[in-house]
Each structure stands twice: as C-alpha cells, then as structure tokens.
XYZ file of C-alpha atoms in Angstrom:
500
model
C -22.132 -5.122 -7.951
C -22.529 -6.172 -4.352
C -21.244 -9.916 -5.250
C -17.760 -8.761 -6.290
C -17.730 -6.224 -3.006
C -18.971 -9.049 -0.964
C -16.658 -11.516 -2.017
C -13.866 -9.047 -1.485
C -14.714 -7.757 2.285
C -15.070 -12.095 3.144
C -11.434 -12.204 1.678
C -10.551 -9.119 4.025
C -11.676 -10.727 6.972
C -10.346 -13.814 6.387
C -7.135 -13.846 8.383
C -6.468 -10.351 9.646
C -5.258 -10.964 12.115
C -2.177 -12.366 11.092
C -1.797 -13.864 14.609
C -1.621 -10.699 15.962
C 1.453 -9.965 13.741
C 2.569 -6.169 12.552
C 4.989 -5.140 10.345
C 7.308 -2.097 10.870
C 5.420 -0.002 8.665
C 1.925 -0.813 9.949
C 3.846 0.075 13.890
C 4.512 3.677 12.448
C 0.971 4.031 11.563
C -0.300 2.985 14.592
C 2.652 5.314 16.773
C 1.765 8.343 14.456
C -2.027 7.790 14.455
C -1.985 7.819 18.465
C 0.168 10.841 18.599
C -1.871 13.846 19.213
C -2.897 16.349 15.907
C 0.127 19.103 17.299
C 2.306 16.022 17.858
C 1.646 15.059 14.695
C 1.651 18.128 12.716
C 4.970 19.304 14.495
C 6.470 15.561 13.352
C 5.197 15.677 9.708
C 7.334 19.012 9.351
C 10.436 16.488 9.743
C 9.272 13.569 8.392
C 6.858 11.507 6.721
C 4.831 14.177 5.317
C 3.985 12.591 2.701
C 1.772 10.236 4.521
C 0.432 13.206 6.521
C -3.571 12.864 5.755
C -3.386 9.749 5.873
C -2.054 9.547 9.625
C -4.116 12.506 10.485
C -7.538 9.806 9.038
C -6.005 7.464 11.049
C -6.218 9.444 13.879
C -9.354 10.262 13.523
C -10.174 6.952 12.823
C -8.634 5.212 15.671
C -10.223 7.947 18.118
C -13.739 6.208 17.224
C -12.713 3.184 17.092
C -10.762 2.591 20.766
C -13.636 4.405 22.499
C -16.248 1.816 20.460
C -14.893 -1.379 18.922
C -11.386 -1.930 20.295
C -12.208 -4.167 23.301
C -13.737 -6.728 21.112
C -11.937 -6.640 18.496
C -8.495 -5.215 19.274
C -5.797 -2.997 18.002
C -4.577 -5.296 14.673
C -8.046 -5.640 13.636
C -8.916 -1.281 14.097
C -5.666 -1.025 12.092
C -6.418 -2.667 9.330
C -10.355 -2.486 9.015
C -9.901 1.174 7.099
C -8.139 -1.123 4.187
C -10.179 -3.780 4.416
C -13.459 -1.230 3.479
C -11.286 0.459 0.990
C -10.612 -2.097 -0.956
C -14.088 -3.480 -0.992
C -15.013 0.360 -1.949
C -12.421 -0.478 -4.675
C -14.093 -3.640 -5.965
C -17.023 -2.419 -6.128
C -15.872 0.892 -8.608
C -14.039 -1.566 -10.323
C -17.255 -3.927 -11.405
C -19.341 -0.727 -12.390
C -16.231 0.082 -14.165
C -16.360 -3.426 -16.076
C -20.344 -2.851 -16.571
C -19.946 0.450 -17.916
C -17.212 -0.207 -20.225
C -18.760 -3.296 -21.964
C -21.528 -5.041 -19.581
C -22.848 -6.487 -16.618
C -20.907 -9.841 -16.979
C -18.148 -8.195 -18.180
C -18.308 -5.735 -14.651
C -18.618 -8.353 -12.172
C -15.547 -10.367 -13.611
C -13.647 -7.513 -13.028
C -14.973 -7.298 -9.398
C -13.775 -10.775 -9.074
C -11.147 -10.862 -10.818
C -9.529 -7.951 -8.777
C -10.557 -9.283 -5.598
C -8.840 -12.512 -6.335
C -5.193 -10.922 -7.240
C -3.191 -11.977 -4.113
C -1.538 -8.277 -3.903
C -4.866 -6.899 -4.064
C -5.560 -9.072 -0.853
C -2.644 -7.933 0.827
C -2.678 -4.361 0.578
C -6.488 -4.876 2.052
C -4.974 -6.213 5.477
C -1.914 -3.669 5.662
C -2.724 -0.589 7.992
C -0.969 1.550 5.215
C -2.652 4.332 2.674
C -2.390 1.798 -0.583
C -5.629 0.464 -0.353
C -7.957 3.726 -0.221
C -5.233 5.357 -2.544
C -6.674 2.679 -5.392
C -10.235 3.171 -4.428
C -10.138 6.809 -4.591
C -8.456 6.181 -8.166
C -11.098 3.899 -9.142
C -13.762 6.109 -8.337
C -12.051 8.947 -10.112
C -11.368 7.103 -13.058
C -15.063 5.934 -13.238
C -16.441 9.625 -12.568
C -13.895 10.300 -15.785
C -16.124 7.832 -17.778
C -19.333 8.913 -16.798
C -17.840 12.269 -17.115
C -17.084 11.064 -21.483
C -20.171 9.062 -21.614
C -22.389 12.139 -20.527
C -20.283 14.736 -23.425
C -21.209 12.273 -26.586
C -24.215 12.984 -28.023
C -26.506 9.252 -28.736
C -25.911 7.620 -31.646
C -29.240 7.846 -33.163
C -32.173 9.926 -31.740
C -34.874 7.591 -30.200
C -37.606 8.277 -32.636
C -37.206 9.898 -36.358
C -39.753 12.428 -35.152
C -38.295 12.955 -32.089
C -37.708 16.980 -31.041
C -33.374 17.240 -31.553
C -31.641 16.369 -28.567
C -30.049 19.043 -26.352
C -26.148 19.472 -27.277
C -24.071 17.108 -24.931
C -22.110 18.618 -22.318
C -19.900 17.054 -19.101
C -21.623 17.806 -16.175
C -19.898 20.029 -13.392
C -20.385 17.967 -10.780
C -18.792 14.877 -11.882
C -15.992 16.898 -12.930
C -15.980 18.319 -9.194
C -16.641 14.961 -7.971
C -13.306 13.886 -10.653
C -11.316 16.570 -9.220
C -11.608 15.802 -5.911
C -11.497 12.396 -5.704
C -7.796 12.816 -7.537
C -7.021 15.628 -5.491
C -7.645 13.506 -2.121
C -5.702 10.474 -3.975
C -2.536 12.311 -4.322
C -2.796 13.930 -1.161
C -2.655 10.868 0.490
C 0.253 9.347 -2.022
C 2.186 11.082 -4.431
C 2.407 8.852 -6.715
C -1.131 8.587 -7.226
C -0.901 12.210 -9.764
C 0.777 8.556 -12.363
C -2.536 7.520 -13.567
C -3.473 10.993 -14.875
C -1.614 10.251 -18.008
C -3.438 7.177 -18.223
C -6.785 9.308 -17.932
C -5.276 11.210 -20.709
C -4.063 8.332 -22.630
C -8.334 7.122 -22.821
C -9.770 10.421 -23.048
C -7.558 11.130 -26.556
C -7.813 7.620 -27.754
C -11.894 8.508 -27.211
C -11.404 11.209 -29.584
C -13.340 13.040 -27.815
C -14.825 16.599 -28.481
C -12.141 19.809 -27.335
C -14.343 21.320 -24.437
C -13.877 17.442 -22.912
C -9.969 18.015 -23.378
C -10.333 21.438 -22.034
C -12.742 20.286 -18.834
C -10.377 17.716 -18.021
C -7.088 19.942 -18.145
C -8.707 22.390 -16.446
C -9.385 19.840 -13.926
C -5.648 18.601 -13.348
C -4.318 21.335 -13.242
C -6.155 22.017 -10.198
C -5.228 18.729 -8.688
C -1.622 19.659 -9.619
C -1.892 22.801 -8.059
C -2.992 21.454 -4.851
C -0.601 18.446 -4.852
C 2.639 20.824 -5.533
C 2.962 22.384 -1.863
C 3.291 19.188 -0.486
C 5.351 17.501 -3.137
C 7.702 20.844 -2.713
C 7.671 20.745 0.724
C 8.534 16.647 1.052
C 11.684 17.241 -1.361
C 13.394 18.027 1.988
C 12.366 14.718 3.500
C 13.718 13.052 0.324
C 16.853 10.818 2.721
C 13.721 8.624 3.820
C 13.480 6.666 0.597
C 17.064 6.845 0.584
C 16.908 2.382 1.149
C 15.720 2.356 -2.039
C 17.716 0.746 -4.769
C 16.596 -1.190 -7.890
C 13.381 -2.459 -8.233
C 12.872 -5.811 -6.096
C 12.816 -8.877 -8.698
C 9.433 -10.406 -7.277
C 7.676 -6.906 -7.442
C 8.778 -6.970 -11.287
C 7.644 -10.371 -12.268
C 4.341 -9.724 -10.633
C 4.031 -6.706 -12.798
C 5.323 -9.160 -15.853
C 3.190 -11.333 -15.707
C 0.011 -9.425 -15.127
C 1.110 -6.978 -17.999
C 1.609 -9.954 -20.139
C -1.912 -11.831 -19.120
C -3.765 -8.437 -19.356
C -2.419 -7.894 -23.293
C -3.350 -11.409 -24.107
C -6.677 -10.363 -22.354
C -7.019 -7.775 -24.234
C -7.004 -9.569 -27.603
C -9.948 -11.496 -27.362
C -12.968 -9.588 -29.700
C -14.705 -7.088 -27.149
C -17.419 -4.744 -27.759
C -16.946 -1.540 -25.763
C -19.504 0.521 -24.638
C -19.625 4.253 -24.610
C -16.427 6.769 -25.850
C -14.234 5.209 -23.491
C -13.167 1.715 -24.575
C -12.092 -1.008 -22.813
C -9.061 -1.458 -24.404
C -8.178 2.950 -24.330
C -8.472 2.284 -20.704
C -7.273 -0.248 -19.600
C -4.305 -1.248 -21.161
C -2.662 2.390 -20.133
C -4.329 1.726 -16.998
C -1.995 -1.397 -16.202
C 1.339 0.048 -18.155
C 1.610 3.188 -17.849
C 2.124 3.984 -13.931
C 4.354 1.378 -13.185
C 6.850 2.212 -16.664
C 6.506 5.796 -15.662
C 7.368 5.138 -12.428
C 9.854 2.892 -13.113
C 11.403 5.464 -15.751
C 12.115 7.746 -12.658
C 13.631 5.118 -10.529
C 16.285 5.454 -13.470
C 17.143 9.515 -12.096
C 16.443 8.853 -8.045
C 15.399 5.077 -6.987
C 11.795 5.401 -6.116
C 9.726 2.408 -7.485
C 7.811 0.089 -4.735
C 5.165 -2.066 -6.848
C 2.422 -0.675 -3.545
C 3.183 2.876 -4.919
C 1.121 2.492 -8.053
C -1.353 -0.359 -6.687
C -3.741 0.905 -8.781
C -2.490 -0.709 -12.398
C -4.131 -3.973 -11.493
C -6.990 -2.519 -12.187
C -6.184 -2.627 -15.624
C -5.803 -5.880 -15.848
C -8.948 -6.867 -13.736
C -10.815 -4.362 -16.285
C -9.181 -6.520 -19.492
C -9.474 -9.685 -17.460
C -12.717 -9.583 -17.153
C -14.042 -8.807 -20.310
C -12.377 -11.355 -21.794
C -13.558 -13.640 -19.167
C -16.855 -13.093 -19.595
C -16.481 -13.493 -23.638
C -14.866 -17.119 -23.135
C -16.832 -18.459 -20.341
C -20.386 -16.833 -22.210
C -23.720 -19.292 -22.162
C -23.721 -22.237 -24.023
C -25.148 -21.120 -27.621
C -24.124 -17.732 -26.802
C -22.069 -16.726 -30.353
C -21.185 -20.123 -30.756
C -20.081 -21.007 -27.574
C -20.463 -25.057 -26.765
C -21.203 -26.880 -23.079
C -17.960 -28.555 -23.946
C -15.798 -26.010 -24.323
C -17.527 -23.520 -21.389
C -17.211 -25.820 -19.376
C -12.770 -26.525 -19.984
C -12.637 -23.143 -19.286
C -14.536 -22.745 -16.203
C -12.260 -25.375 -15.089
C -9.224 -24.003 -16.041
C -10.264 -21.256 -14.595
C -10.563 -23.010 -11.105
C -7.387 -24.644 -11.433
C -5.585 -20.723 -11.687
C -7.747 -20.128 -8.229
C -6.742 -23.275 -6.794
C -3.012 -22.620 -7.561
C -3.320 -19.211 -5.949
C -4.679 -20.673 -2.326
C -1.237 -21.187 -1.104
C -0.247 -17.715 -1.542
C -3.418 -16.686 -0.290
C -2.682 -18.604 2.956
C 0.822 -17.524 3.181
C 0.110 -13.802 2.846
C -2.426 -14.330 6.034
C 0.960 -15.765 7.841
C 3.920 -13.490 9.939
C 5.954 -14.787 7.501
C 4.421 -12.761 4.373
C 5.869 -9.707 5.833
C 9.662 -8.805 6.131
C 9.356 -8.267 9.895
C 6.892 -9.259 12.703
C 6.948 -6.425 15.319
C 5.113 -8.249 18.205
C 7.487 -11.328 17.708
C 10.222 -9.221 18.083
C 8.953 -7.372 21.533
C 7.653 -11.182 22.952
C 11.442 -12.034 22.062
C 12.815 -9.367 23.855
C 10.316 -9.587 26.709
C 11.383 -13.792 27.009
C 15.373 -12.861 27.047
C 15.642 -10.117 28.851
C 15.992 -9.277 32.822
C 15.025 -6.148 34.616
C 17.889 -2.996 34.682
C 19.351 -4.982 31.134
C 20.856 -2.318 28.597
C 18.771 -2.267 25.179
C 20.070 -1.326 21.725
C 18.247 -0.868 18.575
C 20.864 -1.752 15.669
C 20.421 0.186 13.446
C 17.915 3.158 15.358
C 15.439 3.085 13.091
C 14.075 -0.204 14.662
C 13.203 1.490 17.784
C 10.014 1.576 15.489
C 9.718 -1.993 16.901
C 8.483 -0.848 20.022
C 5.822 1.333 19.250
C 2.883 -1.391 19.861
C 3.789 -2.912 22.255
C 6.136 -0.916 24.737
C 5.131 -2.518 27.850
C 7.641 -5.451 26.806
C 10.565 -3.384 26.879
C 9.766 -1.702 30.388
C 12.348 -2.273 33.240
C 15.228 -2.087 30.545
C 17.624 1.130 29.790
C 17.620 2.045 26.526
C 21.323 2.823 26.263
C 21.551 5.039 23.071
C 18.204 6.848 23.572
C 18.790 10.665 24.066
C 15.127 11.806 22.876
C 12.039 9.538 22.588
C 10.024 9.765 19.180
C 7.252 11.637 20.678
C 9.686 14.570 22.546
C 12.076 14.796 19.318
C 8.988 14.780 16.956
C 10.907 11.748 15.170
C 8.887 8.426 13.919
C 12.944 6.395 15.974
C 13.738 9.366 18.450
C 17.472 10.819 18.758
C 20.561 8.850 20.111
C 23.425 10.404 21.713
C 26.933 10.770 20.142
C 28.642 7.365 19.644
C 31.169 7.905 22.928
C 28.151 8.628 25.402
C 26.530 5.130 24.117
C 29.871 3.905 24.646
C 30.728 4.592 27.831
C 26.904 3.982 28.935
C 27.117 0.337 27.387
C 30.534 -0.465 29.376
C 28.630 0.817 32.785
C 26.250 -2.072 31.477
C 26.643 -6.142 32.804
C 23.690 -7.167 30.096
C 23.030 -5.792 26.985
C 19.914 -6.738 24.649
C 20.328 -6.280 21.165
C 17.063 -5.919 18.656
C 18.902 -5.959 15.151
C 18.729 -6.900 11.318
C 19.006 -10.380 11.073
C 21.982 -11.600 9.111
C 22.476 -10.033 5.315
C 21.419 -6.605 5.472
C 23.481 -3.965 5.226
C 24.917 -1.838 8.240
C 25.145 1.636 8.897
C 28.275 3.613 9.174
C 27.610 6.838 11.823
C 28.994 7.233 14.392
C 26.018 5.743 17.088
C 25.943 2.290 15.182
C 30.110 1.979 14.726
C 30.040 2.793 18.458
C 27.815 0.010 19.017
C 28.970 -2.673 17.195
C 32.826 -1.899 18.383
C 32.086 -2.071 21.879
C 29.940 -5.365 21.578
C 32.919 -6.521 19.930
C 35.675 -6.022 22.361
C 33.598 -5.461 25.431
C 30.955 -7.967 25.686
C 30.389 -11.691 24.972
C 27.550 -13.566 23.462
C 25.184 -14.808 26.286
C 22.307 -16.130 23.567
C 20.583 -15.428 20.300
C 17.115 -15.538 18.919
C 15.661 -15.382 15.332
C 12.814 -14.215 14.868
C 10.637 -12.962 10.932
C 13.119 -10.119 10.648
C 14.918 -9.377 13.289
C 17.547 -11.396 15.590
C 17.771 -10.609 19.126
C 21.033 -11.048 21.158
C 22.188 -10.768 24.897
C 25.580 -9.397 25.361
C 27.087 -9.932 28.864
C 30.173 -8.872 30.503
C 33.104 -11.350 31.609
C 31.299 -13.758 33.733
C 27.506 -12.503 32.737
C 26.604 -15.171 30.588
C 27.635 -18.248 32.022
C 29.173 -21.577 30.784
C 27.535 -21.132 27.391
C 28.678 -18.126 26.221
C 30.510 -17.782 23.408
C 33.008 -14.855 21.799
C-alpha cells in the first residue's frame, strides 16, 4: 500500500506553501500552539475547547520542530507537515481497507482514488485537526473489520480430516486498539463520535454473531463515556459556532455529487471479502455522517463539510472497487483491450479536469482570507504612532503570525491582549473609551471584512464605525483575499486625495 501513501505525501508537498499564505484559522493554531501548556489550559476553559488536544499536539509538535527543522523549512511548512503525514497515514488505512474488503486492486484504487479528491488534498495542507481526525477514523474503522473478520469462523475447514477449528472470537486488543483510536478521534473533534452509527450500520448488515454486537457496544460506550465531559463542558462555549447558518451551497454539491458517484459505484457486481462488505460499509460510510449531521444543523446550525471529512472515504472505498472491476486485464471476465483501454482514458480525462482545482487550492485565493497579505498590507500603509482597529475584533486573529508588522502602531480598542485575557482576539474597552481614544488619533488603520459580510452590533464596533463616519476621512484603501484595509485621517491628514 505504499504507492497510494506515496502518491498522497508527493500531493502534500506539492505547494504547501501557499506562498507563504495562512488562513485565520490556521493563525489560531499557530497563536494557541505557541502559547505555553498553563496559557493554554487556562484559555481552553473559555474557549475553543473543543480543539484542546489538538492545540496541546501542536504544541508539542511545534516545540520539536522550531528547535530542529524550522530554519530550513519555516513556520507554514511546521504547520502544516502534521496534516500532510496524517493524511498519508489516512491513505494508506484506506488501501488496506480496499484490500481487505474485496482485494489488492480493489485497495490501492481506493488509496488513489482518495488521494486524488481535491478536498482530501486540502485538508492535508490546512494546519487544522481534520486531517488526523480521518486517519484516526480510518484506522478505527479498519481495526473494526479485522476486529469482524477475526469473530467468523472459515467457511470450510482446510482439510476434511482436519482437527475442528477453535470457536472464533474478537480479539481484545483490536478492540482496545478500536476503542482508542475512536476515543482519540473524538477527542480531537466532536463530530468524529458520527461514524459510529456507520460502524453499526456494517456490523448489523454483517449479521454478525451477539458477543460481536455486545464487544462493540461495550466498546462505545466507553468512547462515549470519555467524549461526554468535554462535549458537556464545550456546551458553554456553544456562541463560537454562533456564524453558522445554513449549509454553504458548494460544501453541499461536493457532498452531491460524491454521494451520487459513490451509489453508481456501488452498483457495479463486487465480490466482498470477509463479514464486512463493501457495500455494508461503505455506502453508510459516505451518507450517514454528513445526513446526520446535517439533520442537527436543522435544531442548532452546525454542519461544515471539514467536520465529517471522513465520508469520502466511502466513496474512495466504492470507487475503487468498482474501478478496479471496469479497468480489470484484458480477458479478465470478459473484459476487451478496447474497452479497458476507453476507460482508462476516461478515467484520465476526470484527473485532467480536476488539475485546475488542484492548482487553485495550492493558491491564497483557495482560502477565504490570507493572514500574511493582510499584515504586509498593513505594514505597506501604515506610519509609525498610526491608530489600528480590528473591525470586527475577532480579526485581531490576523496578527498572530506575524506581529512584527503591526509594531510602532496603537491598537486603539485593545484593553487586554489574547495571551493576558486568555482569549484566542483579546478584550476591547467599552465603545466611549475607543471613542474618545480614536478622536485623540490623526491616522487611523483599519483591518476589516471586505465588502458583503455582515457587521456586528455591540457597542465596541458601533463605536467604531460612527466615529470613522463623522470624525475621519478616507486617506486610501486596499483589498486584499479577505480583508480590506483602510487609512482614516483627520481634516487635513490625508491630503488632496482623500475622499468622504
């Protein structure tokens, strides 16, 4: 399986960069990874505990990592190499998964096929939890099937005379190796606890003896047990997904059409191998999370298509199998050169039409902000003892890389940084103070949404906006991938160009 793997880690490192680009949530990771563990720990008890391990891995990580690798390769690159292996850990649980299910071609199809899904590629250069969430789930899920395959007894002994074979039972150690493998899954996401009715889903469809029922309920409910502390505990931090509204069209079109591709997949004639089949698995594999999770976005907004990552898995799984029954040997169950070889080449056309997306998500552009354009902007416009605003607060996060670009300027709203207030955007002070400290200003710098997105109404950001508005004139603007930076001057600041 090290073709898929390899094939995968090349696509990884192809790009990472992203021309030095981060995105806002990447910047958090890197700010709370650098904080130190009581930093942390004291800032997870107000937010973002639900990423907790994984910042606390990060920090860990990044420990190694600046004292070894990160004057050769940098800080963008030590981000994102923890994704990058994760999702070639991924691929390669996801071709023994193929081989295991039905066979060897069948398993490194898979392996292709899921390192060739552009999201898949994505979430492997994002310094964000998504990609080792999925491997850990792939591993788990194929511990689940050696875990079945070990319970049923052979179908036939291997000789008539043969001594009778002991009675089948799942081993404890896989199911350890299960349980903890889920356990550290959901630990690190939530939503990861979604594909255990999809393990239940292929486990019943398996018909599989009781004690296997039993072994595996005993098992979740230990992974449930662990998980429900911290899914109590980040109830309180519930505001923070509070942007979320319905589904984002894109997200559910991708899901469309890979459901839709992965049942016509799945209707080509496969053998499965072993209690599990292909079909039990997979299909539940690439519904299930994403309905379920979509069926709670109905009571509280919640679904992000990165949440539940893991359900194109089930379609590499059914994608593969039936790519490796169409595009068998010549002579192969009546397969002809001819016909092989239309679809191997309509198979290379579907690769060649994803390229461009594969570029573009190596781009700034594939992200909806670019943090270090933002602080070069900043750094280009403004001059030292300049005011600076963050509109709305939460983009202070745009400093967190690099803050030597906003030194010499006053941050005019700032009461506590993120590190003192144990906040990922620190505390502002009440919206007359950042009044009457903006009209003591001559230049202001503004880092804000671009154009379309929705403002905030407290009292800080009406403060803000008000006094730009009757205070201050526009000196000069700059877009940049999602953000726009403006300097505000006073009567006579700006000079001939500026406009009201």
């Amino acid at each position: 399986m090290l073709m898929p793997s390899g094939v995968m880690l090349l696509l990884g490192a192809w790009g990472i960069r992203r021309q030095d680009a981060i995105w806002r949530d990447e910047a958090v990771t890197y700010d709370m990874a650098h904080r130190s563990l009581p930093d942390l720990w004291h800032t997870l008890l107000h937010v973002d505990v639900v990423h907790g391990l994984y910042y606390a891995l990060m920090h860990v990580w990044f420990r190694v990592y600046d004292a070894t690798l990160d004057g050769t390769f940098g800080e963008v690159v030590g981000l994102r190499l923890p994704s990058v292996a994760a999702m070639t850990a991924a691929t390669a649980g996801v071709a023994l998964l193929g081989h295991r299910l039905v066979g060897r071609r069948a398993g490194l199809l898979a392996g292709f096929t899921f390192a060739c899904i552009p999201v898949v590629q994505q979430y492997a250069q994002e310094g964000r939890s998504y990609a080792t969430v999925c491997a850990l789930v792939v591993w788990a899920t194929y511990l689940l099937v050696l875990t079945a395959a070990a319970a049923v007894p052979p179908s036939a002994p291997p000789h008539p005379h043969a001594p009778p074979q002991p009675r089948p039972y799942p081993r404890p150690r896989l199911w350890l190796g299960y349980t903890a493998l889920m356990l550290a899954a959901c630990l690190l996401h939530e939503f990861a606890c979604l594909v255990l009715p999809v393990h239940a889903a292929a486990l019943i469809l398996a018909r599989l003896p009781r004690r296997v029922l039993r072994a595996w309920a005993l098992s979740t409910t230990t992974v449930l047990a662990g998980l429900a502390p911290l899914a109590v505990f980040s109830t309180r931090q519930s505001a923070q997904i509070s942007w979320l509204m319905w589904p984002d069209p894109l997200q559910l079109l991708t899901f469309a059409v890979l459901a839709v591709l992965g049942l016509a997949c799945a209707r080509v004639r496969i053998r499965s191998r072993g209690p599990i089949g292909l079909r039990a698995l997979g299909i539940p594999l690439l519904l299930l999370p994403t309905l379920l999770l979509l069926l709670l976005s109905h009571v509280e907004p919640a679904y992000v298509d990165r949440y539940v990552l893991y359900y194109v898995v089930g379609f590499a799984l059914l994608a593969g199998a039936a790519l490796a029954r169409l595009l068998r040997p010549a002579g192969e169950a009546g397969q002809t050169r001819a016909r092989r070889l239309r679809r191997t080449a309509a198979v290379a056309l579907v690769l060649a039409a994803l390229l461009p997306i594969d570029v573009h998500l190596r781009s700034p552009d594939s992200r909806v902000d670019d943090v270090t354009a933002v602080a070069q902007a900043v750094r280009a416009v403004a001059e030292p003892g300049d005011g600076l605003l963050f509109m709305p607060a939460r983009r202070r996060i745009w400093t967190a890389t690099r803050p030597h670009d906003f030194r010499g300027l006053t941050d005019l709203a700032l009461d506590k940084s993120p590190l003192a207030s144990h906040t990922l955007y620190g505390t502002e002070r009440s919206g007359d103070a950042i009044r009457a400290r903006m009209l003591a200003s001559r230049r202001i710098v503004v880092a804000g949404d671009p154009d379309g997105q929705p403002a905030d109404d407290n009292d800080q950001e009406i403060a803000k906006r008000s006094t730009l508005r009757d205070a201050f004139d526009i000196c000069s603007t700059t877009e940049v991938r999602g953000a726009r930076i403006t300097v505000y001057g006073r009567a006579g600041a700006c000079g001939a160009g500026a406009a009201r």
